[in-house]
Coordinates of C-alpha atoms and ligand atoms in Angstrom, one line a residue:
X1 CA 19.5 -5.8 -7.3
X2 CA 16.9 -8.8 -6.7
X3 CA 16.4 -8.2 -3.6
X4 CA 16.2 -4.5 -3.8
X5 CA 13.5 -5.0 -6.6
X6 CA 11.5 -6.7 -4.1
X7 CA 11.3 -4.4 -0.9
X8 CA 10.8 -5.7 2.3
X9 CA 9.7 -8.9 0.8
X10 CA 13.5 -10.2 0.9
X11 CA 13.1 -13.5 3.0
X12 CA 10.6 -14.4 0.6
X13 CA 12.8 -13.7 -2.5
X14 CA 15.3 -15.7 -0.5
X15 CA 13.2 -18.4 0.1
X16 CA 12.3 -18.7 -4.3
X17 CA 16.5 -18.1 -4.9
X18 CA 16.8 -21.1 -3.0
X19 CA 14.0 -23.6 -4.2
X20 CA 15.1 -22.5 -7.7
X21 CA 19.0 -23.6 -7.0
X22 CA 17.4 -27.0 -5.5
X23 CA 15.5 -27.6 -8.7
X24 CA 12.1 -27.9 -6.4
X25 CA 10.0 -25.2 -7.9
X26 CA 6.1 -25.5 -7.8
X27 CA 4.1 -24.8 -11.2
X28 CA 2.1 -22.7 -9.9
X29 CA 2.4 -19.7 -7.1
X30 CA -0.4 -17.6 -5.7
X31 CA 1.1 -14.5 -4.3
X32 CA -0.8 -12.5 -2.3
X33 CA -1.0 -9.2 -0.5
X34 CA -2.5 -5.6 -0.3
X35 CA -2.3 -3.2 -3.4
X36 CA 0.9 -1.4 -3.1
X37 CA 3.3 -4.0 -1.6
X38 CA 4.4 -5.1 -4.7
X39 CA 3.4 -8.3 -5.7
X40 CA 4.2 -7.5 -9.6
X41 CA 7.7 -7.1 -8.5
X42 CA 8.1 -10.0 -7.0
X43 CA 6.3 -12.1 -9.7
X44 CA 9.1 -10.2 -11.6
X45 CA 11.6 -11.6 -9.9
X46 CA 10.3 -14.9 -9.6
X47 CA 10.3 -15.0 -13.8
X48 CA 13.8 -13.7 -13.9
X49 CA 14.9 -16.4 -12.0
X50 CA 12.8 -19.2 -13.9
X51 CA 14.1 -17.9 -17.4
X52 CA 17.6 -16.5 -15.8
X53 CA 20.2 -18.1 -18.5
X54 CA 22.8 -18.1 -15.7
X55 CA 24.6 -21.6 -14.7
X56 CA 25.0 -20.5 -11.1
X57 CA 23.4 -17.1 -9.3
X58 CA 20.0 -16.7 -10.4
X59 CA 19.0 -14.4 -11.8
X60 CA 22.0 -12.6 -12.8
X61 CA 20.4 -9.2 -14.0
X62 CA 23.2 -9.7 -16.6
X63 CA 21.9 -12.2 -19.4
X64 CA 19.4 -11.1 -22.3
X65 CA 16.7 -12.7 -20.5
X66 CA 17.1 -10.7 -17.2
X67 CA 17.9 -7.9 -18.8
X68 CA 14.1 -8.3 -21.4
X69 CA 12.6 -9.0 -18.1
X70 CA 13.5 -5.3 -16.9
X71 CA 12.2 -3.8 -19.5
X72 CA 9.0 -6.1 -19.4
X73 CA 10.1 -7.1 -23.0
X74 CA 11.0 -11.5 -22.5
X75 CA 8.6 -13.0 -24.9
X76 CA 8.2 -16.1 -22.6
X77 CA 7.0 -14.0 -19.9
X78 CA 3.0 -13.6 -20.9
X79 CA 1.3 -10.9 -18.7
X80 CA -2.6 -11.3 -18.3
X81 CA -4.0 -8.1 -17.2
X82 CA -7.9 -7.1 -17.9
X83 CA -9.2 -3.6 -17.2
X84 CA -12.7 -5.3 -15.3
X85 CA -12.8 -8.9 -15.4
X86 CA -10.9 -11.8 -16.6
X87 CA -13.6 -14.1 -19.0
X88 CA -12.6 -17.2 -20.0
X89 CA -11.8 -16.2 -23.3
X90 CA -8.7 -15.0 -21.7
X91 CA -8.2 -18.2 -20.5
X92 CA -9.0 -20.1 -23.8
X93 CA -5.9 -17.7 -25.3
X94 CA -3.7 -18.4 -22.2
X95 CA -3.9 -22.2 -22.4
X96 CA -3.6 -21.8 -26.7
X97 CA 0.3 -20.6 -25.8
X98 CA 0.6 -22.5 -23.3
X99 CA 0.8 -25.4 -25.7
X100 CA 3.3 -23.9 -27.6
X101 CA 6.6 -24.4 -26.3
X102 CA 9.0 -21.6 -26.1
X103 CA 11.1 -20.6 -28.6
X104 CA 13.3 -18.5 -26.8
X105 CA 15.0 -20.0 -23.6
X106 CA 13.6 -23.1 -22.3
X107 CA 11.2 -21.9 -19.8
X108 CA 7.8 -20.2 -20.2
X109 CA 6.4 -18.2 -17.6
X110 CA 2.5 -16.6 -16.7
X111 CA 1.3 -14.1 -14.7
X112 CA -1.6 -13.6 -13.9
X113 CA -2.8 -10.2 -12.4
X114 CA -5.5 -9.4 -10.4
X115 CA -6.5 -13.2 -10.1
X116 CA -9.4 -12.1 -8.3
X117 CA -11.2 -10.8 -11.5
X118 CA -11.5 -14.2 -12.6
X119 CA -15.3 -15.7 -13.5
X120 CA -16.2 -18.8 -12.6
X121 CA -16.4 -19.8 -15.8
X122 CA -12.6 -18.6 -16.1
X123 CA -11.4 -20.4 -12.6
X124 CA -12.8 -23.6 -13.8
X125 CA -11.3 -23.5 -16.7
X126 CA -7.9 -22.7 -15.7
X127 CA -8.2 -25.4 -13.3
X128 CA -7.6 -27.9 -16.1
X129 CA -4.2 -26.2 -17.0
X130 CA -3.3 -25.9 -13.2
X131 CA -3.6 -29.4 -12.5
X132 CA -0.8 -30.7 -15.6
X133 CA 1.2 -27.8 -17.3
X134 CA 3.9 -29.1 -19.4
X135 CA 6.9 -29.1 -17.8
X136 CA 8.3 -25.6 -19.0
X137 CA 5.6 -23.9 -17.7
X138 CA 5.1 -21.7 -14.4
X139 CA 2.0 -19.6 -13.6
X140 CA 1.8 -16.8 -11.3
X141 CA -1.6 -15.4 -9.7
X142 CA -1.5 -12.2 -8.4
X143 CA -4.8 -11.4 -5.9
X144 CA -4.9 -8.8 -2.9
X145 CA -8.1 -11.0 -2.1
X146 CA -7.5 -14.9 -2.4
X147 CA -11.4 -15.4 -1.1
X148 CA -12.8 -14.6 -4.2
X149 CA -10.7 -17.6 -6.0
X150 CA -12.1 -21.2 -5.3
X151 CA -10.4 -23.6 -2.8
X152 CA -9.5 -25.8 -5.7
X153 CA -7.9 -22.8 -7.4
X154 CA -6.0 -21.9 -4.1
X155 CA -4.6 -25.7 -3.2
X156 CA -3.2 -25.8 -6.6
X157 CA -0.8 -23.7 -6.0
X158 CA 2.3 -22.7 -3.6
X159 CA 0.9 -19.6 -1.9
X160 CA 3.5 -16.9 -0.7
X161 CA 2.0 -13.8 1.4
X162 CA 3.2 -10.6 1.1
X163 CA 3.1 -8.8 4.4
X164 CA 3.2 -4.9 5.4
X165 CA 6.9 -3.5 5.5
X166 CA 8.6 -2.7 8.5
X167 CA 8.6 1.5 8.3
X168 CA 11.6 1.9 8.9
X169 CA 13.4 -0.2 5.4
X170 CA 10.3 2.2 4.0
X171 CA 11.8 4.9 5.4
X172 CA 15.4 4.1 4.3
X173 CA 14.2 3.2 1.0
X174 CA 13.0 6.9 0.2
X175 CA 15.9 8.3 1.9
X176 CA 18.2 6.9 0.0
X177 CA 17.2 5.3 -3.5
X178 CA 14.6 8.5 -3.8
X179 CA 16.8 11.4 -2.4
X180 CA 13.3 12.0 0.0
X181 CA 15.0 14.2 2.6
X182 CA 14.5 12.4 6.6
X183 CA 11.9 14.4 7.8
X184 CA 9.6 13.8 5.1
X185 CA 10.2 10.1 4.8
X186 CA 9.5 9.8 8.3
X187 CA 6.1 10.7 7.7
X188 CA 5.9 9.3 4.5
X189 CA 6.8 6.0 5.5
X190 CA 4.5 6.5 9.0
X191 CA 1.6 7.1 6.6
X192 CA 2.2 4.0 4.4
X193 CA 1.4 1.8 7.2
X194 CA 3.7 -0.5 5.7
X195 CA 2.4 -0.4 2.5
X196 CA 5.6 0.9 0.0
X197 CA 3.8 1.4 -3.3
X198 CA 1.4 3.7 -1.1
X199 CA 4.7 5.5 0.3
X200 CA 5.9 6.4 -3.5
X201 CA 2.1 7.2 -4.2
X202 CA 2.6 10.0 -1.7
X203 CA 5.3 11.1 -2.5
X204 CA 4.5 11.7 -6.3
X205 CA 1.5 12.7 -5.6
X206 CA 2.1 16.6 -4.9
X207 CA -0.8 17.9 -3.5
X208 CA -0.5 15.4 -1.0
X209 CA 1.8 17.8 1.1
X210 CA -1.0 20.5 0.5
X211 CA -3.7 18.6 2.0
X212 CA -1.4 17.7 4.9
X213 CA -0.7 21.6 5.3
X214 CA -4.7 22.6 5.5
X215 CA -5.0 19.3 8.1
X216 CA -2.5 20.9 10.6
X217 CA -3.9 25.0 9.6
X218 CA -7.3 23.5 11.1
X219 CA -5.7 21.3 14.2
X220 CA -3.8 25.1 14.6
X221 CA -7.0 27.2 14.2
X222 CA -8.8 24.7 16.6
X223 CA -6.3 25.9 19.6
X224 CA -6.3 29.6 18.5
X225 CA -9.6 30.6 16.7
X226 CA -13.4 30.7 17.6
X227 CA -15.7 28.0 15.9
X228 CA -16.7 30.2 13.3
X229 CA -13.3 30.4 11.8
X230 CA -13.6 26.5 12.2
X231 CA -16.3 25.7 10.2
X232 CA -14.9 28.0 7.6
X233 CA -12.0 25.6 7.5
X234 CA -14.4 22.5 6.7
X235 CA -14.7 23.9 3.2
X236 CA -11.8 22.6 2.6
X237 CA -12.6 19.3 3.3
X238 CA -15.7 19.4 0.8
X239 CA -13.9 20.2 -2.0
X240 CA -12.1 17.2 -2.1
X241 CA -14.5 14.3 -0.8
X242 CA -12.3 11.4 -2.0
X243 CA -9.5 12.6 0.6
X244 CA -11.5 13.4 3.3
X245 CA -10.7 9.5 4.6
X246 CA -7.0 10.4 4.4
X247 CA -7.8 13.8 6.3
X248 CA -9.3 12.3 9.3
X249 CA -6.5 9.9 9.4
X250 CA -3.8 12.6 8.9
X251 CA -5.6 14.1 11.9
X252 CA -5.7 11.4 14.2
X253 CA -2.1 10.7 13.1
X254 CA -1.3 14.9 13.9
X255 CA -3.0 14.3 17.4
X256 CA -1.5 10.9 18.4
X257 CA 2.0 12.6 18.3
X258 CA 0.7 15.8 20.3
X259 CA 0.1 12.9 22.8
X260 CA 2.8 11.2 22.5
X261 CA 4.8 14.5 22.8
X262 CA 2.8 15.2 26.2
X263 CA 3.8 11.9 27.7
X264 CA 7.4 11.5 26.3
X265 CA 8.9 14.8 25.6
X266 CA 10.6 13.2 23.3
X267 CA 10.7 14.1 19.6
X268 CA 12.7 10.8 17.7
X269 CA 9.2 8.8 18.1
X270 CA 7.3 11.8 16.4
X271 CA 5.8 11.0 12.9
X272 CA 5.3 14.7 12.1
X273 CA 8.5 15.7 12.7
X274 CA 9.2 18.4 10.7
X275 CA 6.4 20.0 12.3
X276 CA 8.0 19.6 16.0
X277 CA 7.3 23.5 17.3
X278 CA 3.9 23.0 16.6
X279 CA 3.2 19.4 17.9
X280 CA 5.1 21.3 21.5
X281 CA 2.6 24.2 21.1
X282 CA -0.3 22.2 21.2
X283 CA 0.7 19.3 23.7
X284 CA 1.5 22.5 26.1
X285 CA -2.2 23.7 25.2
X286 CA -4.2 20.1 25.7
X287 CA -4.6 17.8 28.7
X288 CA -3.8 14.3 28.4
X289 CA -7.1 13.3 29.0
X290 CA -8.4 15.8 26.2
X291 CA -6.0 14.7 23.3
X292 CA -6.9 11.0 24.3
X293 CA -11.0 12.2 23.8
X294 CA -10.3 14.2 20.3
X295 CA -8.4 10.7 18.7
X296 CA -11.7 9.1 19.7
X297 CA -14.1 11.7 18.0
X298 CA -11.9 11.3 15.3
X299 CA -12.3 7.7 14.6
X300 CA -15.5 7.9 15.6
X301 CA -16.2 10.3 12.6
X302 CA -14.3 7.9 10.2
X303 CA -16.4 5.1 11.1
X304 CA -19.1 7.4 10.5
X305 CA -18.2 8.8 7.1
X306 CA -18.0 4.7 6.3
X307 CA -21.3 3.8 6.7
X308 CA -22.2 6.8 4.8
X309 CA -24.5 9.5 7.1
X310 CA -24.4 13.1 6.2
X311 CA -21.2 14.4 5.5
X312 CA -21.3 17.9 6.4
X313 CA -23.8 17.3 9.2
X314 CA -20.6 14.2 10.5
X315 CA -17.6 16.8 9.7
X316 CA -19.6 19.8 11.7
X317 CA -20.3 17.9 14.5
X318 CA -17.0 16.9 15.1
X319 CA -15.1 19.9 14.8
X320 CA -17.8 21.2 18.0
X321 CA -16.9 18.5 19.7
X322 CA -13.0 18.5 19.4
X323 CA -13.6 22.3 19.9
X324 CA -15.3 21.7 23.1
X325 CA -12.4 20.0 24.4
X326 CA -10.0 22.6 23.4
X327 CA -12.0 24.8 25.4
X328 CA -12.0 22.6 29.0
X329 CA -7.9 22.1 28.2
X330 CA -7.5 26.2 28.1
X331 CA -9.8 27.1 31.0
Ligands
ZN1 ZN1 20.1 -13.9 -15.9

């Protein structure tokens, strides 16, 4: 259960179980890692442990203080989470309970979210509390950027990186604790790039599948129709500027398996598998050298839309170039 709570992360989890059983737990962990990977899990897990009324096998996910912790209801687990930054008011309040000691258990735990957000002002002053908490206290910084914390901040504490997921436990994770059927977590879990809160994001996001549909309609229509069918597609891609990132990607991901597929003949190392006939269709169509050419324009354009030049001007100019070498492949 632990160590299903914590995906991917288990050695990690493993590593904590084990410090906690020796009695040699820091008082303060900095954990960090990308959005998505699951760092308030983990800090989850960690405070489970800490406040775990077990004797032996911590935590048990049996006692009342693992089972408050799953519902995110343990009174002696203090959640700080601020909407922009964290001022050192926040602070202030946090080191206030801090002096009281807990009523309920023996142990009191803080988590701090988004650690980044801290002000100066804040840092400095949480300092003070980092360097001496009482004995029954553990604090946990969350930060998917531990550059924007200070040195003295960061040295403070035991620091635990979360790192990308192997796809395939991301994979096997949909497929069988979210009934996802294999094809599609194949290319859910390909599209996470290791990332599992950005897998479930997909996945519950449902016009994710549409947007995948027009991508492949216009990697189609860029085989079998003229240019001016083409550039009708790109409305499409307007519409919905805050995707157009995830577009281009879902493109160069489409075109990367039509090369693969040319080199390999082999469909188990496809991502868009469930989209096999087509990926054959077009790697029959394209020269090797072609596909290789269209993945760069691709990035190319992604770089592009980055450092902000005209969209439409970027998005037109590619599809005439990818179009160009859909032409040299058929003559
Ligand atoms: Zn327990």
């Amino acid at each position: 259960m632990v160590l299903e709570a914590v995906l991917g992360q288990e050695k990690l989890m493993k590593n904590f179980i084990r410090a906690l059983e020796q009695n040699q737990l820091a008082h303060a962990y900095l954990i960090e890692g990308q959005h998505g990977l699951g760092k308030r899990n983990v800090a989850r897990q960690m405070a489970k442990g800490i406040c775990c009324r077990a004797i032996q096998g911590k935590p048990c996910d049996e006692c009342i203080s693992c089972k408050k912790l799953d519902h995110d209801s343990h009174p002696e687990v203090i959640w700080v989470q601020e909407e922009t930054s964290i001022k050192i008011e926040a602070v202030r309040d946090l080191q206030k309970n801090i002096q009281m000691k807990p009523y309920e258990g023996s142990k009191k735990v803080y988590i701090i979210c988004d650690a980044e957000k801290m002000t100066l002002q804040a840092q400095n002053a949480l300092l003070k509390t980092l360097e001496e908490p009482p004995e029954y206290v553990t604090i946990i910084l969350l930060t998917t950027n531990s550059n924007s914390l200070l040195t003295t901040i960061i040295s403070r504490c035991q620091r635990l990186k979360l790192l990308p997921v192997a796809l395939e436990t991301i994979e096997k994770y949909l497929i069988e604790k979210k009934a996802v059927a294999k094809e599609e977590a194949r290319v859910l879990a390909s599209l996470s790039r290791g990332i599992p809160g950005r897998a479930i994001q997909l996945l519950e996001d449902e016009a994710f599948q549409q947007r995948r549909q027009k991508v492949i309609k216009l990697t189609r229509h860029l085989v079998d129709k003229k240019t001016f069918y083409l550039l009708e597609n790109l409305q499409d891609f307007y519409e919905e500027k805050q995707f157009i990132e995830e577009s281009l990607e879902l493109m160069m991901g489409w075109y990367r398996d039509v090369l693969l597929y040319k080199h390999t003949n082999k469909a188990d190392i496809i991502i868009n598998i469930d989209e096999i006939e087509e990926i054959i269709y077009q790697s029959d169509i394209l020269s090797l050298e072609n596909i290789k050419e269209m993945i760069f324009i691709i990035e190319e354009t992604k770089n592009n839309f980055r450092s902000n030049v005209n969209l439409q001007l970027n998005l037109e100019t590619m599809l005439l170039q990818l179009k160009k070498r859909v032409n040299e492949s058929i003559l």
